[in-house]
Structure formats: C-alpha cells, structure tokens
Amino acid sequence: MNVNHFFLIIAFVLGAIFIFFKPLDLKFDNPNEVAQLELETFTVYELTKEGLKSITKGSRGERYENRNEANDIDFTDNSKQFSQNMKADFGRQQDNKVMLNGNVRYKREDGLIFKSQEAAYNQKSTVVTTKGDFNMYYGDNWVEGTKLYYDATKRQSKSDNVTGLYDITKEQ
C-alpha cells in the first residue's frame, strides 16, 4: 500500500468520525445552577413536632439550593383545619409557596374542588390564587371565572368574570 493512500484513508476515517460523532451540545437553563438532589418516582413526608405537615409525590423531582421542583406533582397540606390536595403537571415549592402549572386540580377535605391551568398556593396563609380561567365545585354548586383568590382559612373567595350555579339556602 502506498503511504499516500494510507494517510488518505486515515484522514477520511478521522473526518467521518468528526462529522458523524459530534460532541453533545448540552444546554442548561442556568449553567451555574446544579440540582443538589434528583429523585425519580418519589414521596416526601414533612414532619413537625405536631405531626405530619405535608406530603409531596411526583414522577421526577429536583432539589436546588432555594427551591424544589417536581413533575406530575401531588402535594397534600395537612397543617391546617382541612387537608388540602393539589395535583399538577409541574410544581415548584419555594419559601412556603407552591406554584403549580398545567392541569391543576385542587381538592379540600370538605369537598371543595377547583380546576385551572395554573395556581399559586401560600402554605402559611392558605391562600390559593389563579391568574387565568378556573372551574370551582362544592357539592352541587359550581362557579367558573378568572383570577381566583381563595382563602382556605376564612373560606372566602373572590374572582372576576364569574358565572355559576349556587344554591343559597337559609337555615332557621
């Protein structure tokens, strides 16, 4: 074999390797931030001296220095009078606030249910807010509207563009 053919074949093979096997170009949302903990199909129980405070479940979770993130989140808050459960496609928990996005479903122990595409829940004040459309159900009653503000402790709600069917009976 001619030396020129040998070097030509080597150059061709190396060129093919370079073209077909490019290094992966990994892009991160924030290149300086790396998850401290990653979990797959997890359940996290938060306990206090008083007992079980909250349960968080998900299909994938990441803990960062200042927040927790989870896919397919199922969050239950047992710290107040009524147990409250929230489910969504994605959730972020930071500074006693839970932000939920995508197919949000809220259910309280006494039967109150609402559905939305996004919601924010403050664990200290037990206030749930949405910016977009929502549907709320309580027994046979239903309400739909936008920009829900719901205080679970005071059991009061406010919203815009309200439409609904609510049976108001006065007990004597």
GROMACS .gro file of C-alpha atoms in nm:
model
  172
    1MET     CA    1   0.000   0.000   0.000
    2ASN     CA    2   0.125   0.341  -0.090
    3VAL     CA    3   0.199   0.575   0.202
    4ASN     CA    4  -0.018   0.843   0.041
    5HIS     CA    5  -0.316   0.604   0.031
    6PHE     CA    6  -0.259   0.513   0.398
    7PHE     CA    7  -0.267   0.876   0.512
    8LEU     CA    8  -0.563   0.947   0.285
    9ILE     CA    9  -0.761   0.660   0.443
   10ILE     CA   10  -0.666   0.777   0.795
   11ALA     CA   11  -0.774   1.134   0.710
   12PHE     CA   12  -1.102   1.005   0.563
   13VAL     CA   13  -1.178   0.791   0.872
   14LEU     CA   14  -1.096   1.075   1.112
   15GLY     CA   15  -1.309   1.316   0.906
   16ALA     CA   16  -1.601   1.072   0.913
   17ILE     CA   17  -1.567   1.033   1.290
   18PHE     CA   18  -1.564   1.411   1.330
   19ILE     CA   19  -1.872   1.457   1.109
   20PHE     CA   20  -2.085   1.169   1.241
   21PHE     CA   21  -1.982   1.173   1.607
   22LYS     CA   22  -2.008   1.537   1.710
   23PRO     CA   23  -1.993   1.605   2.082
   24LEU     CA   24  -2.328   1.670   2.250
   25ASP     CA   25  -2.413   2.035   2.294
   26LEU     CA   26  -2.579   2.032   2.637
   27LYS     CA   27  -2.766   2.349   2.728
   28PHE     CA   28  -2.885   2.429   3.080
   29ASP     CA   29  -3.138   2.691   3.186
   30ASN     CA   30  -2.887   2.828   3.432
   31PRO     CA   31  -2.539   2.683   3.379
   32ASN     CA   32  -2.425   2.790   3.727
   33GLU     CA   33  -2.709   2.604   3.899
   34VAL     CA   34  -2.697   2.230   3.951
   35ALA     CA   35  -2.959   2.025   4.133
   36GLN     CA   36  -2.838   1.913   4.477
   37LEU     CA   37  -3.069   1.611   4.472
   38GLU     CA   38  -3.262   1.435   4.194
   39LEU     CA   39  -3.539   1.181   4.260
   40GLU     CA   40  -3.741   0.951   4.036
   41THR     CA   41  -4.092   0.837   4.143
   42PHE     CA   42  -4.070   0.977   4.494
   43THR     CA   43  -4.273   1.051   4.808
   44VAL     CA   44  -4.151   1.308   5.063
   45TYR     CA   45  -4.314   1.337   5.407
   46GLU     CA   46  -4.258   1.661   5.601
   47LEU     CA   47  -4.291   1.604   5.975
   48THR     CA   48  -4.305   1.857   6.259
   49LYS     CA   49  -4.348   1.820   6.635
   50GLU     CA   50  -4.725   1.846   6.582
   51GLY     CA   51  -4.729   1.562   6.328
   52LEU     CA   52  -4.743   1.520   5.951
   53LYS     CA   53  -4.733   1.863   5.785
   54SER     CA   54  -4.724   1.777   5.414
   55ILE     CA   55  -4.677   1.501   5.159
   56THR     CA   56  -4.522   1.563   4.818
   57LYS     CA   57  -4.524   1.298   4.545
   58GLY     CA   58  -4.400   1.314   4.188
   59SER     CA   59  -4.253   1.129   3.894
   60ARG     CA   60  -3.930   1.332   3.893
   61GLY     CA   61  -3.806   1.581   4.149
   62GLU     CA   62  -3.509   1.811   4.188
   63ARG     CA   63  -3.390   2.000   4.494
   64TYR     CA   64  -3.195   2.319   4.441
   65GLU     CA   65  -3.042   2.550   4.699
   66ASN     CA   66  -3.354   2.769   4.727
   67ARG     CA   67  -3.640   2.558   4.585
   68ASN     CA   68  -3.782   2.216   4.499
   69GLU     CA   69  -3.925   2.126   4.158
   70ALA     CA   70  -4.135   1.824   4.061
   71ASN     CA   71  -4.305   1.679   3.755
   72ASP     CA   72  -4.651   1.524   3.799
   73ILE     CA   73  -4.669   1.677   4.147
   74ASP     CA   74  -4.921   1.557   4.405
   75PHE     CA   75  -4.897   1.790   4.709
   76THR     CA   76  -5.104   1.743   5.027
   77ASP     CA   77  -5.102   2.004   5.306
   78ASN     CA   78  -5.218   1.863   5.642
   79SER     CA   79  -5.111   2.159   5.854
   80LYS     CA   80  -5.449   2.340   5.873
   81GLN     CA   81  -5.807   2.255   5.975
   82PHE     CA   82  -5.891   2.091   5.641
   83SER     CA   83  -5.648   1.874   5.449
   84GLN     CA   84  -5.582   2.018   5.102
   85ASN     CA   85  -5.455   1.827   4.800
   86MET     CA   86  -5.315   1.980   4.482
   87LYS     CA   87  -5.207   1.799   4.167
   88ALA     CA   88  -5.044   1.939   3.853
   89ASP     CA   89  -4.814   1.855   3.566
   90PHE     CA   90  -4.534   2.067   3.718
   91GLY     CA   91  -4.479   2.226   4.058
   92ARG     CA   92  -4.222   2.449   4.225
   93GLN     CA   93  -4.201   2.489   4.604
   94GLN     CA   94  -4.008   2.788   4.734
   95ASP     CA   95  -4.031   2.985   5.060
   96ASN     CA   96  -4.362   2.826   5.175
   97LYS     CA   97  -4.515   2.894   4.833
   98VAL     CA   98  -4.617   2.626   4.584
   99MET     CA   99  -4.652   2.730   4.219
  100LEU     CA  100  -4.839   2.480   4.001
  101ASN     CA  101  -4.860   2.472   3.620
  102GLY     CA  102  -5.054   2.255   3.379
  103ASN     CA  103  -5.377   2.071   3.458
  104VAL     CA  104  -5.404   2.194   3.818
  105ARG     CA  105  -5.658   2.017   4.042
  106TYR     CA  106  -5.725   2.138   4.399
  107LYS     CA  107  -5.934   1.935   4.643
  108ARG     CA  108  -6.011   2.015   5.003
  109GLU     CA  109  -6.124   1.763   5.264
  110ASP     CA  110  -6.472   1.917   5.297
  111GLY     CA  111  -6.547   1.867   4.926
  112LEU     CA  112  -6.437   2.194   4.762
  113ILE     CA  113  -6.272   2.131   4.423
  114PHE     CA  114  -6.130   2.366   4.162
  115LYS     CA  115  -5.951   2.315   3.833
  116SER     CA  116  -5.726   2.552   3.644
  117GLN     CA  117  -5.416   2.559   3.424
  118GLU     CA  118  -5.204   2.734   3.687
  119ALA     CA  119  -5.224   2.820   4.055
  120ALA     CA  120  -5.014   2.957   4.340
  121TYR     CA  121  -5.059   2.835   4.698
  122ASN     CA  122  -4.919   3.006   5.007
  123GLN     CA  123  -4.868   2.745   5.281
  124LYS     CA  124  -4.862   2.999   5.567
  125SER     CA  125  -5.177   3.193   5.478
  126THR     CA  126  -5.350   2.901   5.292
  127VAL     CA  127  -5.439   3.136   5.006
  128VAL     CA  128  -5.476   2.991   4.656
  129THR     CA  129  -5.467   3.223   4.354
  130THR     CA  130  -5.500   3.175   3.979
  131LYS     CA  131  -5.442   3.428   3.704
  132GLY     CA  132  -5.638   3.251   3.431
  133ASP     CA  133  -5.965   3.064   3.399
  134PHE     CA  134  -6.089   2.827   3.669
  135ASN     CA  135  -6.383   2.599   3.749
  136MET     CA  136  -6.485   2.551   4.114
  137TYR     CA  137  -6.721   2.287   4.254
  138TYR     CA  138  -6.869   2.243   4.600
  139GLY     CA  139  -7.131   1.970   4.615
  140ASP     CA  140  -7.397   2.052   4.352
  141ASN     CA  141  -7.275   2.413   4.326
  142TRP     CA  142  -7.034   2.530   4.058
  143VAL     CA  143  -6.865   2.856   3.965
  144GLU     CA  144  -6.636   2.949   3.678
  145GLY     CA  145  -6.441   3.267   3.625
  146THR     CA  146  -6.095   3.420   3.606
  147LYS     CA  147  -5.838   3.539   3.861
  148LEU     CA  148  -5.945   3.331   4.159
  149TYR     CA  149  -5.838   3.439   4.509
  150TYR     CA  150  -5.937   3.176   4.765
  151ASP     CA  151  -5.856   3.198   5.137
  152ALA     CA  152  -5.894   2.845   5.276
  153THR     CA  153  -5.873   2.959   5.640
  154LYS     CA  154  -6.150   3.220   5.612
  155ARG     CA  155  -6.333   3.013   5.347
  156GLN     CA  156  -6.372   3.323   5.128
  157SER     CA  157  -6.320   3.357   4.755
  158LYS     CA  158  -6.302   3.642   4.505
  159SER     CA  159  -6.278   3.631   4.128
  160ASP     CA  160  -6.351   3.815   3.804
  161ASN     CA  161  -6.596   3.727   3.525
  162VAL     CA  162  -6.798   3.493   3.746
  163THR     CA  163  -7.066   3.259   3.612
  164GLY     CA  164  -7.217   2.988   3.823
  165LEU     CA  165  -7.497   2.798   3.986
  166TYR     CA  166  -7.504   2.823   4.363
  167ASP     CA  167  -7.785   2.709   4.594
  168ILE     CA  168  -7.813   2.956   4.881
  169THR     CA  169  -8.041   2.815   5.149
  170LYS     CA  170  -8.105   2.988   5.476
  171GLU     CA  171  -8.124   2.752   5.771
  172GLN     CA  172  -8.354   2.854   6.057
   0.00000   0.00000   0.00000
